[in-house]
Amino acid sequence: AVRLPGNAPADTYLRIDEVVAAALRAGADAVHPGYGFLSENADFARAVEAAGLTWVGPTPESIEAMGSKVRAKQLMRAAGVPTLEAPEEPTDADLPLLVKASAGGGGRGMRVVRRLEDLAEEIAAAEAEERSAFGDGTVFVEPYVEAGRHVEVQVLFDSHGTGVALGDRDCSLQRRHQKVMEEAPAPGLSDEVRAAMHHAAVEAGRAVGYAGAGTVEFLYDAATERFWFLEMNTRLQVEHPVTECVTGVDLVALQIGVAEGRLLADLLPGGVPVPSGHAVEVR
């Protein structure tokens, strides 16, 4: 245990210099990003590598590429991954719409718009909320899928360009756009939809030269069996244990193996495990 002086996150776990200094002081040779605080901070990844330590995560460039939801959408569109697009000049036929924060998360800056006359006001409010929460006022608008489900795919890439999908999770039960319950595998998907979603997730990771464990999130419309890219989390997620429960893999061990430069074929000698059973996490 290394003491970080201070009583607030900004003085401790969000201080890149203090965390790197603590790692060096402890004689560590690698830093695992965890799944909060600086876990998706490209500057932290660069600082760790500049200190001569191994970063147990994707490259800083991959983190940055997926860090902006607007930029990520552009990359996914180019890679052939389905994305939701709102028209430049929406009409009543395009309602409802969803205003989203480009750099945000946890439901911050998200607003459902059901009347066109409210759109400008909601965009301004979302920009202000995002600026105060994330220091970035960029927002975008997309169609709001009323009864959409939130399904995400766990991916793993080695540092040699090979990637696989390690199953999926359903995170549809939410409160204020924040996940409350996660389950693996995602129930009620046809084999065709599941296979297509896994393929799209791997293509998404490949588009940014991904390495390590990550999660590609999709919005799924059960009525039409269509799905669209939401975002990619360039880290381990709080709900990763439900995937471990049904696949029997240790995602953290796999992350470390990738950071050591090992091949996916060596890390998963039996190939991609077929999920067995069902796991639920509630928070």
PDB file of C-alpha atoms in Angstrom:
ATOM      1  CA  ALA A   1       0.000   0.000   0.000  1.00  0.00           C
ATOM      2  CA  VAL A   2       1.323   3.426  -0.966  1.00  0.00           C
ATOM      3  CA  ARG A   3      -0.186   6.540   0.602  1.00  0.00           C
ATOM      4  CA  LEU A   4      -1.338   9.274  -1.770  1.00  0.00           C
ATOM      5  CA  PRO A   5      -1.615  12.452   0.336  1.00  0.00           C
ATOM      6  CA  GLY A   6      -4.967  14.224   0.015  1.00  0.00           C
ATOM      7  CA  ASN A   7      -8.639  13.684   0.801  1.00  0.00           C
ATOM      8  CA  ALA A   8     -10.286  14.066  -2.624  1.00  0.00           C
ATOM      9  CA  PRO A   9      -9.947  12.101  -5.891  1.00  0.00           C
ATOM     10  CA  ALA A  10      -8.489  15.183  -7.615  1.00  0.00           C
ATOM     11  CA  ASP A  11      -5.625  15.132  -5.088  1.00  0.00           C
ATOM     12  CA  THR A  12      -5.038  11.377  -5.172  1.00  0.00           C
ATOM     13  CA  TYR A  13      -6.344   8.856  -7.718  1.00  0.00           C
ATOM     14  CA  LEU A  14      -6.686  11.479 -10.470  1.00  0.00           C
ATOM     15  CA  ARG A  15      -3.103  12.736 -10.066  1.00  0.00           C
ATOM     16  CA  ILE A  16      -1.155  11.121 -12.889  1.00  0.00           C
ATOM     17  CA  ASP A  17       2.195  12.188 -11.449  1.00  0.00           C
ATOM     18  CA  GLU A  18       1.410  10.840  -7.973  1.00  0.00           C
ATOM     19  CA  VAL A  19       0.182   7.458  -9.244  1.00  0.00           C
ATOM     20  CA  VAL A  20       3.215   6.993 -11.517  1.00  0.00           C
ATOM     21  CA  ALA A  21       5.558   8.042  -8.701  1.00  0.00           C
ATOM     22  CA  ALA A  22       3.851   5.554  -6.364  1.00  0.00           C
ATOM     23  CA  ALA A  23       4.346   2.741  -8.903  1.00  0.00           C
ATOM     24  CA  LEU A  24       8.037   3.556  -9.261  1.00  0.00           C
ATOM     25  CA  ARG A  25       8.473   3.887  -5.497  1.00  0.00           C
ATOM     26  CA  ALA A  26       6.895   0.466  -4.979  1.00  0.00           C
ATOM     27  CA  GLY A  27       9.183  -1.164  -7.549  1.00  0.00           C
ATOM     28  CA  ALA A  28       6.298  -2.089  -9.856  1.00  0.00           C
ATOM     29  CA  ASP A  29       7.052  -2.921 -13.476  1.00  0.00           C
ATOM     30  CA  ALA A  30       3.483  -2.531 -14.787  1.00  0.00           C
ATOM     31  CA  VAL A  31       0.341  -0.524 -14.078  1.00  0.00           C
ATOM     32  CA  HIS A  32      -3.180  -1.931 -14.447  1.00  0.00           C
ATOM     33  CA  PRO A  33      -5.660   0.868 -15.257  1.00  0.00           C
ATOM     34  CA  GLY A  34      -8.584  -0.563 -13.261  1.00  0.00           C
ATOM     35  CA  TYR A  35     -12.071   0.606 -14.254  1.00  0.00           C
ATOM     36  CA  GLY A  36     -12.476   4.095 -12.831  1.00  0.00           C
ATOM     37  CA  PHE A  37     -10.547   7.331 -12.342  1.00  0.00           C
ATOM     38  CA  LEU A  38      -7.728   7.346 -14.966  1.00  0.00           C
ATOM     39  CA  SER A  39      -8.588   4.017 -16.604  1.00  0.00           C
ATOM     40  CA  GLU A  40      -9.524   5.632 -19.952  1.00  0.00           C
ATOM     41  CA  ASN A  41      -7.077   8.528 -19.830  1.00  0.00           C
ATOM     42  CA  ALA A  42      -4.620   8.479 -22.740  1.00  0.00           C
ATOM     43  CA  ASP A  43      -2.276  10.928 -20.981  1.00  0.00           C
ATOM     44  CA  PHE A  44      -2.043   8.526 -18.033  1.00  0.00           C
ATOM     45  CA  ALA A  45      -1.195   5.649 -20.388  1.00  0.00           C
ATOM     46  CA  ARG A  46       1.534   7.781 -22.000  1.00  0.00           C
ATOM     47  CA  ALA A  47       2.925   8.808 -18.606  1.00  0.00           C
ATOM     48  CA  VAL A  48       3.106   5.177 -17.483  1.00  0.00           C
ATOM     49  CA  GLU A  49       4.969   4.178 -20.648  1.00  0.00           C
ATOM     50  CA  ALA A  50       7.259   7.242 -20.453  1.00  0.00           C
ATOM     51  CA  ALA A  51       8.259   6.126 -16.950  1.00  0.00           C
ATOM     52  CA  GLY A  52       9.448   2.814 -18.383  1.00  0.00           C
ATOM     53  CA  LEU A  53       6.497   0.860 -16.991  1.00  0.00           C
ATOM     54  CA  THR A  54       4.248  -1.547 -18.895  1.00  0.00           C
ATOM     55  CA  TRP A  55       0.703  -0.264 -19.463  1.00  0.00           C
ATOM     56  CA  VAL A  56      -1.782  -3.135 -19.056  1.00  0.00           C
ATOM     57  CA  GLY A  57      -4.252  -1.715 -21.547  1.00  0.00           C
ATOM     58  CA  PRO A  58      -4.773  -0.500 -25.114  1.00  0.00           C
ATOM     59  CA  THR A  59      -2.534   2.085 -26.753  1.00  0.00           C
ATOM     60  CA  PRO A  60      -3.098   5.761 -25.912  1.00  0.00           C
ATOM     61  CA  GLU A  61      -4.138   6.248 -29.553  1.00  0.00           C
ATOM     62  CA  SER A  62      -6.900   3.615 -29.238  1.00  0.00           C
ATOM     63  CA  ILE A  63      -8.146   5.238 -26.031  1.00  0.00           C
ATOM     64  CA  GLU A  64      -8.300   8.652 -27.720  1.00  0.00           C
ATOM     65  CA  ALA A  65     -10.009   7.304 -30.854  1.00  0.00           C
ATOM     66  CA  MET A  66     -12.871   5.860 -28.809  1.00  0.00           C
ATOM     67  CA  GLY A  67     -12.895   8.608 -26.151  1.00  0.00           C
ATOM     68  CA  SER A  68     -14.921  10.984 -28.312  1.00  0.00           C
ATOM     69  CA  LYS A  69     -18.304   9.495 -29.228  1.00  0.00           C
ATOM     70  CA  VAL A  70     -18.477  11.719 -32.328  1.00  0.00           C
ATOM     71  CA  ARG A  71     -15.038  10.608 -33.582  1.00  0.00           C
ATOM     72  CA  ALA A  72     -15.788   6.980 -32.683  1.00  0.00           C
ATOM     73  CA  LYS A  73     -18.988   7.062 -34.757  1.00  0.00           C
ATOM     74  CA  GLN A  74     -17.065   8.330 -37.772  1.00  0.00           C
ATOM     75  CA  LEU A  75     -14.512   5.528 -37.420  1.00  0.00           C
ATOM     76  CA  MET A  76     -17.217   2.888 -36.994  1.00  0.00           C
ATOM     77  CA  ARG A  77     -19.126   4.124 -40.042  1.00  0.00           C
ATOM     78  CA  ALA A  78     -15.939   3.826 -42.112  1.00  0.00           C
ATOM     79  CA  ALA A  79     -15.371   0.295 -40.751  1.00  0.00           C
ATOM     80  CA  GLY A  80     -18.873  -0.829 -41.754  1.00  0.00           C
ATOM     81  CA  VAL A  81     -20.194  -1.075 -38.186  1.00  0.00           C
ATOM     82  CA  PRO A  82     -23.898   0.005 -37.970  1.00  0.00           C
ATOM     83  CA  THR A  83     -24.392   3.462 -36.380  1.00  0.00           C
ATOM     84  CA  LEU A  84     -27.427   5.613 -35.588  1.00  0.00           C
ATOM     85  CA  GLU A  85     -27.634   8.800 -37.645  1.00  0.00           C
ATOM     86  CA  ALA A  86     -29.957  11.788 -37.197  1.00  0.00           C
ATOM     87  CA  PRO A  87     -30.718  13.965 -40.241  1.00  0.00           C
ATOM     88  CA  GLU A  88     -29.097  17.403 -40.460  1.00  0.00           C
ATOM     89  CA  GLU A  89     -32.539  19.040 -40.477  1.00  0.00           C
ATOM     90  CA  PRO A  90     -34.867  16.784 -38.435  1.00  0.00           C
ATOM     91  CA  THR A  91     -38.632  16.881 -38.942  1.00  0.00           C
ATOM     92  CA  ASP A  92     -41.530  15.630 -36.804  1.00  0.00           C
ATOM     93  CA  ALA A  93     -41.194  12.252 -38.555  1.00  0.00           C
ATOM     94  CA  ASP A  94     -37.705  11.855 -37.020  1.00  0.00           C
ATOM     95  CA  LEU A  95     -38.931  12.215 -33.434  1.00  0.00           C
ATOM     96  CA  PRO A  96     -38.118  11.260 -30.750  1.00  0.00           C
ATOM     97  CA  LEU A  97     -34.465  12.334 -30.784  1.00  0.00           C
ATOM     98  CA  LEU A  98     -31.732  11.897 -28.190  1.00  0.00           C
ATOM     99  CA  VAL A  99     -29.162  14.586 -27.352  1.00  0.00           C
ATOM    100  CA  LYS A 100     -25.901  13.039 -26.088  1.00  0.00           C
ATOM    101  CA  ALA A 101     -22.594  14.302 -24.717  1.00  0.00           C
ATOM    102  CA  SER A 102     -19.596  13.352 -26.869  1.00  0.00           C
ATOM    103  CA  ALA A 103     -17.173  13.005 -23.949  1.00  0.00           C
ATOM    104  CA  GLY A 104     -19.757  12.011 -21.348  1.00  0.00           C
ATOM    105  CA  GLY A 105     -20.953   8.883 -19.629  1.00  0.00           C
ATOM    106  CA  GLY A 106     -23.239   7.725 -16.859  1.00  0.00           C
ATOM    107  CA  GLY A 107     -26.223   9.478 -18.415  1.00  0.00           C
ATOM    108  CA  ARG A 108     -24.711  12.964 -18.080  1.00  0.00           C
ATOM    109  CA  GLY A 109     -25.810  15.296 -20.868  1.00  0.00           C
ATOM    110  CA  MET A 110     -28.440  12.880 -22.228  1.00  0.00           C
ATOM    111  CA  ARG A 111     -31.848  14.323 -23.077  1.00  0.00           C
ATOM    112  CA  VAL A 112     -34.824  12.848 -24.929  1.00  0.00           C
ATOM    113  CA  VAL A 113     -36.534  15.351 -27.243  1.00  0.00           C
ATOM    114  CA  ARG A 114     -40.154  14.680 -28.250  1.00  0.00           C
ATOM    115  CA  ARG A 115     -40.998  18.112 -29.743  1.00  0.00           C
ATOM    116  CA  LEU A 116     -38.867  19.859 -32.383  1.00  0.00           C
ATOM    117  CA  GLU A 117     -39.360  23.225 -30.689  1.00  0.00           C
ATOM    118  CA  ASP A 118     -37.547  21.862 -27.614  1.00  0.00           C
ATOM    119  CA  LEU A 119     -34.458  20.701 -29.532  1.00  0.00           C
ATOM    120  CA  ALA A 120     -32.365  23.898 -29.401  1.00  0.00           C
ATOM    121  CA  GLU A 121     -33.081  24.368 -25.687  1.00  0.00           C
ATOM    122  CA  GLU A 122     -32.166  20.774 -24.841  1.00  0.00           C
ATOM    123  CA  ILE A 123     -28.944  20.980 -26.871  1.00  0.00           C
ATOM    124  CA  ALA A 124     -27.926  24.118 -24.970  1.00  0.00           C
ATOM    125  CA  ALA A 125     -28.727  22.472 -21.607  1.00  0.00           C
ATOM    126  CA  ALA A 126     -26.780  19.315 -22.529  1.00  0.00           C
ATOM    127  CA  GLU A 127     -23.784  21.402 -23.632  1.00  0.00           C
ATOM    128  CA  ALA A 128     -23.767  23.250 -20.308  1.00  0.00           C
ATOM    129  CA  GLU A 129     -24.093  20.027 -18.284  1.00  0.00           C
ATOM    130  CA  GLU A 130     -21.306  18.329 -20.216  1.00  0.00           C
ATOM    131  CA  ARG A 131     -19.004  21.335 -19.919  1.00  0.00           C
ATOM    132  CA  SER A 132     -19.345  21.336 -16.131  1.00  0.00           C
ATOM    133  CA  ALA A 133     -19.011  17.538 -15.785  1.00  0.00           C
ATOM    134  CA  PHE A 134     -16.343  16.741 -18.399  1.00  0.00           C
ATOM    135  CA  GLY A 135     -14.847  20.088 -19.476  1.00  0.00           C
ATOM    136  CA  ASP A 136     -16.059  19.517 -23.049  1.00  0.00           C
ATOM    137  CA  GLY A 137     -19.285  20.989 -24.432  1.00  0.00           C
ATOM    138  CA  THR A 138     -19.519  18.873 -27.614  1.00  0.00           C
ATOM    139  CA  VAL A 139     -22.889  17.154 -28.067  1.00  0.00           C
ATOM    140  CA  PHE A 140     -24.556  15.262 -30.907  1.00  0.00           C
ATOM    141  CA  VAL A 141     -28.084  14.174 -31.812  1.00  0.00           C
ATOM    142  CA  GLU A 142     -29.265  10.727 -32.878  1.00  0.00           C
ATOM    143  CA  PRO A 143     -32.630   8.947 -33.241  1.00  0.00           C
ATOM    144  CA  TYR A 144     -34.023   7.723 -29.918  1.00  0.00           C
ATOM    145  CA  VAL A 145     -34.855   4.013 -30.050  1.00  0.00           C
ATOM    146  CA  GLU A 146     -37.821   3.889 -27.690  1.00  0.00           C
ATOM    147  CA  ALA A 147     -37.690   0.243 -26.600  1.00  0.00           C
ATOM    148  CA  GLY A 148     -34.035  -0.389 -27.347  1.00  0.00           C
ATOM    149  CA  ARG A 149     -32.027  -2.900 -25.359  1.00  0.00           C
ATOM    150  CA  HIS A 150     -28.459  -2.283 -24.237  1.00  0.00           C
ATOM    151  CA  VAL A 151     -26.309  -5.251 -25.298  1.00  0.00           C
ATOM    152  CA  GLU A 152     -22.524  -5.217 -25.097  1.00  0.00           C
ATOM    153  CA  VAL A 153     -19.814  -7.537 -26.378  1.00  0.00           C
ATOM    154  CA  GLN A 154     -16.613  -8.370 -24.530  1.00  0.00           C
ATOM    155  CA  VAL A 155     -13.641  -8.363 -26.903  1.00  0.00           C
ATOM    156  CA  LEU A 156     -10.015  -9.338 -26.443  1.00  0.00           C
ATOM    157  CA  PHE A 157      -7.154  -8.489 -28.807  1.00  0.00           C
ATOM    158  CA  ASP A 158      -3.499  -9.407 -28.595  1.00  0.00           C
ATOM    159  CA  SER A 159      -0.847  -6.869 -29.618  1.00  0.00           C
ATOM    160  CA  HIS A 160      -0.356  -8.663 -32.959  1.00  0.00           C
ATOM    161  CA  GLY A 161      -3.736  -7.740 -34.482  1.00  0.00           C
ATOM    162  CA  THR A 162      -5.765 -10.840 -33.595  1.00  0.00           C
ATOM    163  CA  GLY A 163      -9.093 -10.329 -31.801  1.00  0.00           C
ATOM    164  CA  VAL A 164     -12.055 -12.384 -30.592  1.00  0.00           C
ATOM    165  CA  ALA A 165     -15.429 -11.819 -28.943  1.00  0.00           C
ATOM    166  CA  LEU A 166     -15.736 -13.449 -25.515  1.00  0.00           C
ATOM    167  CA  GLY A 167     -19.517 -13.425 -25.233  1.00  0.00           C
ATOM    168  CA  ASP A 168     -22.050 -10.702 -24.536  1.00  0.00           C
ATOM    169  CA  ARG A 169     -23.990  -9.059 -21.708  1.00  0.00           C
ATOM    170  CA  ASP A 170     -27.390  -7.405 -21.414  1.00  0.00           C
ATOM    171  CA  CYS A 171     -27.365  -4.146 -19.434  1.00  0.00           C
ATOM    172  CA  SER A 172     -30.844  -2.878 -20.329  1.00  0.00           C
ATOM    173  CA  LEU A 173     -32.159  -2.471 -16.790  1.00  0.00           C
ATOM    174  CA  GLN A 174     -31.061   1.075 -15.954  1.00  0.00           C
ATOM    175  CA  ARG A 175     -31.951   4.052 -13.801  1.00  0.00           C
ATOM    176  CA  ARG A 176     -31.275   7.496 -15.309  1.00  0.00           C
ATOM    177  CA  HIS A 177     -29.208   5.842 -18.071  1.00  0.00           C
ATOM    178  CA  GLN A 178     -26.988   4.166 -15.470  1.00  0.00           C
ATOM    179  CA  LYS A 179     -26.772   0.374 -15.378  1.00  0.00           C
ATOM    180  CA  VAL A 180     -28.414  -1.401 -12.456  1.00  0.00           C
ATOM    181  CA  MET A 181     -28.338  -5.032 -13.577  1.00  0.00           C
ATOM    182  CA  GLU A 182     -26.104  -6.930 -15.992  1.00  0.00           C
ATOM    183  CA  GLU A 183     -26.472 -10.492 -17.193  1.00  0.00           C
ATOM    184  CA  ALA A 184     -24.464 -12.845 -19.377  1.00  0.00           C
ATOM    185  CA  PRO A 185     -25.138 -14.130 -21.924  1.00  0.00           C
ATOM    186  CA  ALA A 186     -27.652 -11.565 -23.213  1.00  0.00           C
ATOM    187  CA  PRO A 187     -31.015 -13.408 -23.350  1.00  0.00           C
ATOM    188  CA  GLY A 188     -33.378 -13.541 -26.306  1.00  0.00           C
ATOM    189  CA  LEU A 189     -30.925 -12.965 -29.163  1.00  0.00           C
ATOM    190  CA  SER A 190     -31.126 -15.136 -32.249  1.00  0.00           C
ATOM    191  CA  ASP A 191     -27.938 -16.968 -33.232  1.00  0.00           C
ATOM    192  CA  GLU A 192     -27.726 -14.769 -36.339  1.00  0.00           C
ATOM    193  CA  VAL A 193     -27.997 -11.491 -34.415  1.00  0.00           C
ATOM    194  CA  ARG A 194     -25.507 -12.656 -31.790  1.00  0.00           C
ATOM    195  CA  ALA A 195     -22.973 -13.708 -34.447  1.00  0.00           C
ATOM    196  CA  ALA A 196     -23.411 -10.421 -36.353  1.00  0.00           C
ATOM    197  CA  MET A 197     -22.996  -8.398 -33.152  1.00  0.00           C
ATOM    198  CA  HIS A 198     -19.829 -10.287 -32.180  1.00  0.00           C
ATOM    199  CA  HIS A 199     -18.414  -9.764 -35.681  1.00  0.00           C
ATOM    200  CA  ALA A 200     -19.205  -6.017 -35.565  1.00  0.00           C
ATOM    201  CA  ALA A 201     -17.553  -5.727 -32.133  1.00  0.00           C
ATOM    202  CA  VAL A 202     -14.328  -7.316 -33.367  1.00  0.00           C
ATOM    203  CA  GLU A 203     -14.354  -5.064 -36.455  1.00  0.00           C
ATOM    204  CA  ALA A 204     -14.813  -2.047 -34.167  1.00  0.00           C
ATOM    205  CA  GLY A 205     -11.710  -2.997 -32.166  1.00  0.00           C
ATOM    206  CA  ARG A 206      -9.733  -3.727 -35.303  1.00  0.00           C
ATOM    207  CA  ALA A 207     -10.596  -0.266 -36.691  1.00  0.00           C
ATOM    208  CA  VAL A 208      -8.643   1.409 -33.866  1.00  0.00           C
ATOM    209  CA  GLY A 209      -5.774  -1.106 -33.637  1.00  0.00           C
ATOM    210  CA  TYR A 210      -7.042  -2.313 -30.262  1.00  0.00           C
ATOM    211  CA  ALA A 211      -5.004  -4.420 -27.823  1.00  0.00           C
ATOM    212  CA  GLY A 212      -6.238  -5.961 -24.566  1.00  0.00           C
ATOM    213  CA  ALA A 213      -9.740  -6.344 -23.135  1.00  0.00           C
ATOM    214  CA  GLY A 214     -12.494  -3.928 -24.120  1.00  0.00           C
ATOM    215  CA  THR A 215     -16.254  -3.690 -24.431  1.00  0.00           C
ATOM    216  CA  VAL A 216     -18.238  -2.631 -27.495  1.00  0.00           C
ATOM    217  CA  GLU A 217     -21.725  -1.431 -26.571  1.00  0.00           C
ATOM    218  CA  PHE A 218     -24.704  -1.703 -28.919  1.00  0.00           C
ATOM    219  CA  LEU A 219     -28.308  -0.535 -28.918  1.00  0.00           C
ATOM    220  CA  TYR A 220     -30.560  -3.411 -30.008  1.00  0.00           C
ATOM    221  CA  ASP A 221     -34.138  -3.137 -31.292  1.00  0.00           C
ATOM    222  CA  ALA A 222     -35.809  -6.520 -30.698  1.00  0.00           C
ATOM    223  CA  ALA A 223     -38.763  -5.635 -32.937  1.00  0.00           C
ATOM    224  CA  THR A 224     -36.600  -5.233 -36.050  1.00  0.00           C
ATOM    225  CA  GLU A 225     -33.596  -7.295 -34.851  1.00  0.00           C
ATOM    226  CA  ARG A 226     -31.346  -4.373 -35.814  1.00  0.00           C
ATOM    227  CA  PHE A 227     -28.473  -3.069 -33.705  1.00  0.00           C
ATOM    228  CA  TRP A 228     -26.266   0.021 -33.721  1.00  0.00           C
ATOM    229  CA  PHE A 229     -22.891   0.957 -32.224  1.00  0.00           C
ATOM    230  CA  LEU A 230     -23.130   3.080 -29.059  1.00  0.00           C
ATOM    231  CA  GLU A 231     -19.560   3.324 -27.780  1.00  0.00           C
ATOM    232  CA  MET A 232     -16.493   1.343 -26.856  1.00  0.00           C
ATOM    233  CA  ASN A 233     -15.130   1.168 -23.319  1.00  0.00           C
ATOM    234  CA  THR A 234     -11.355   0.931 -23.650  1.00  0.00           C
ATOM    235  CA  ARG A 235     -10.950  -0.760 -20.278  1.00  0.00           C
ATOM    236  CA  LEU A 236     -12.312  -3.528 -18.109  1.00  0.00           C
ATOM    237  CA  GLN A 237     -15.893  -2.924 -16.956  1.00  0.00           C
ATOM    238  CA  VAL A 238     -17.493  -3.257 -13.540  1.00  0.00           C
ATOM    239  CA  GLU A 239     -19.669  -5.996 -15.013  1.00  0.00           C
ATOM    240  CA  HIS A 240     -16.795  -8.078 -16.431  1.00  0.00           C
ATOM    241  CA  PRO A 241     -17.200 -10.845 -13.762  1.00  0.00           C
ATOM    242  CA  VAL A 242     -20.502 -12.062 -15.265  1.00  0.00           C
ATOM    243  CA  THR A 243     -18.623 -12.844 -18.477  1.00  0.00           C
ATOM    244  CA  GLU A 244     -15.896 -14.600 -16.490  1.00  0.00           C
ATOM    245  CA  CYS A 245     -18.556 -16.684 -14.715  1.00  0.00           C
ATOM    246  CA  VAL A 246     -20.062 -18.081 -17.919  1.00  0.00           C
ATOM    247  CA  THR A 247     -16.879 -18.404 -20.008  1.00  0.00           C
ATOM    248  CA  GLY A 248     -14.485 -19.598 -17.306  1.00  0.00           C
ATOM    249  CA  VAL A 249     -11.782 -17.137 -18.398  1.00  0.00           C
ATOM    250  CA  ASP A 250      -9.891 -14.685 -16.185  1.00  0.00           C
ATOM    251  CA  LEU A 251     -10.027 -11.387 -18.078  1.00  0.00           C
ATOM    252  CA  VAL A 252      -7.418  -9.689 -15.881  1.00  0.00           C
ATOM    253  CA  ALA A 253      -4.965 -12.560 -16.425  1.00  0.00           C
ATOM    254  CA  LEU A 254      -5.630 -12.260 -20.171  1.00  0.00           C
ATOM    255  CA  GLN A 255      -4.991  -8.495 -20.030  1.00  0.00           C
ATOM    256  CA  ILE A 256      -1.642  -9.121 -18.376  1.00  0.00           C
ATOM    257  CA  GLY A 257      -0.811 -11.812 -20.933  1.00  0.00           C
ATOM    258  CA  VAL A 258      -1.509  -9.366 -23.779  1.00  0.00           C
ATOM    259  CA  ALA A 259       0.646  -6.710 -22.082  1.00  0.00           C
ATOM    260  CA  GLU A 260       3.461  -9.291 -21.958  1.00  0.00           C
ATOM    261  CA  GLY A 261       3.210  -9.597 -25.745  1.00  0.00           C
ATOM    262  CA  ARG A 262       1.754 -13.101 -25.811  1.00  0.00           C
ATOM    263  CA  LEU A 263      -0.324 -14.380 -28.740  1.00  0.00           C
ATOM    264  CA  LEU A 264      -4.065 -14.905 -28.406  1.00  0.00           C
ATOM    265  CA  ALA A 265      -3.618 -18.517 -29.540  1.00  0.00           C
ATOM    266  CA  ASP A 266      -1.373 -19.116 -26.506  1.00  0.00           C
ATOM    267  CA  LEU A 267      -3.646 -17.225 -24.106  1.00  0.00           C
ATOM    268  CA  LEU A 268      -6.746 -19.157 -25.254  1.00  0.00           C
ATOM    269  CA  PRO A 269      -5.291 -22.557 -26.223  1.00  0.00           C
ATOM    270  CA  GLY A 270      -8.749 -24.145 -26.402  1.00  0.00           C
ATOM    271  CA  GLY A 271     -10.081 -21.384 -28.645  1.00  0.00           C
ATOM    272  CA  VAL A 272     -12.977 -19.073 -27.810  1.00  0.00           C
ATOM    273  CA  PRO A 273     -14.921 -20.655 -24.915  1.00  0.00           C
ATOM    274  CA  VAL A 274     -18.615 -21.396 -25.455  1.00  0.00           C
ATOM    275  CA  PRO A 275     -20.646 -19.697 -22.668  1.00  0.00           C
ATOM    276  CA  SER A 276     -22.167 -22.118 -20.190  1.00  0.00           C
ATOM    277  CA  GLY A 277     -24.876 -21.222 -17.671  1.00  0.00           C
ATOM    278  CA  HIS A 278     -26.082 -17.748 -16.787  1.00  0.00           C
ATOM    279  CA  ALA A 279     -24.715 -15.010 -14.507  1.00  0.00           C
ATOM    280  CA  VAL A 280     -26.362 -11.865 -13.089  1.00  0.00           C
ATOM    281  CA  GLU A 281     -24.775  -8.872 -11.374  1.00  0.00           C
ATOM    282  CA  VAL A 282     -26.786  -6.239  -9.494  1.00  0.00           C
ATOM    283  CA  ARG A 283     -25.399  -2.925  -8.234  1.00  0.00           C
TER     284      ARG A 283
END
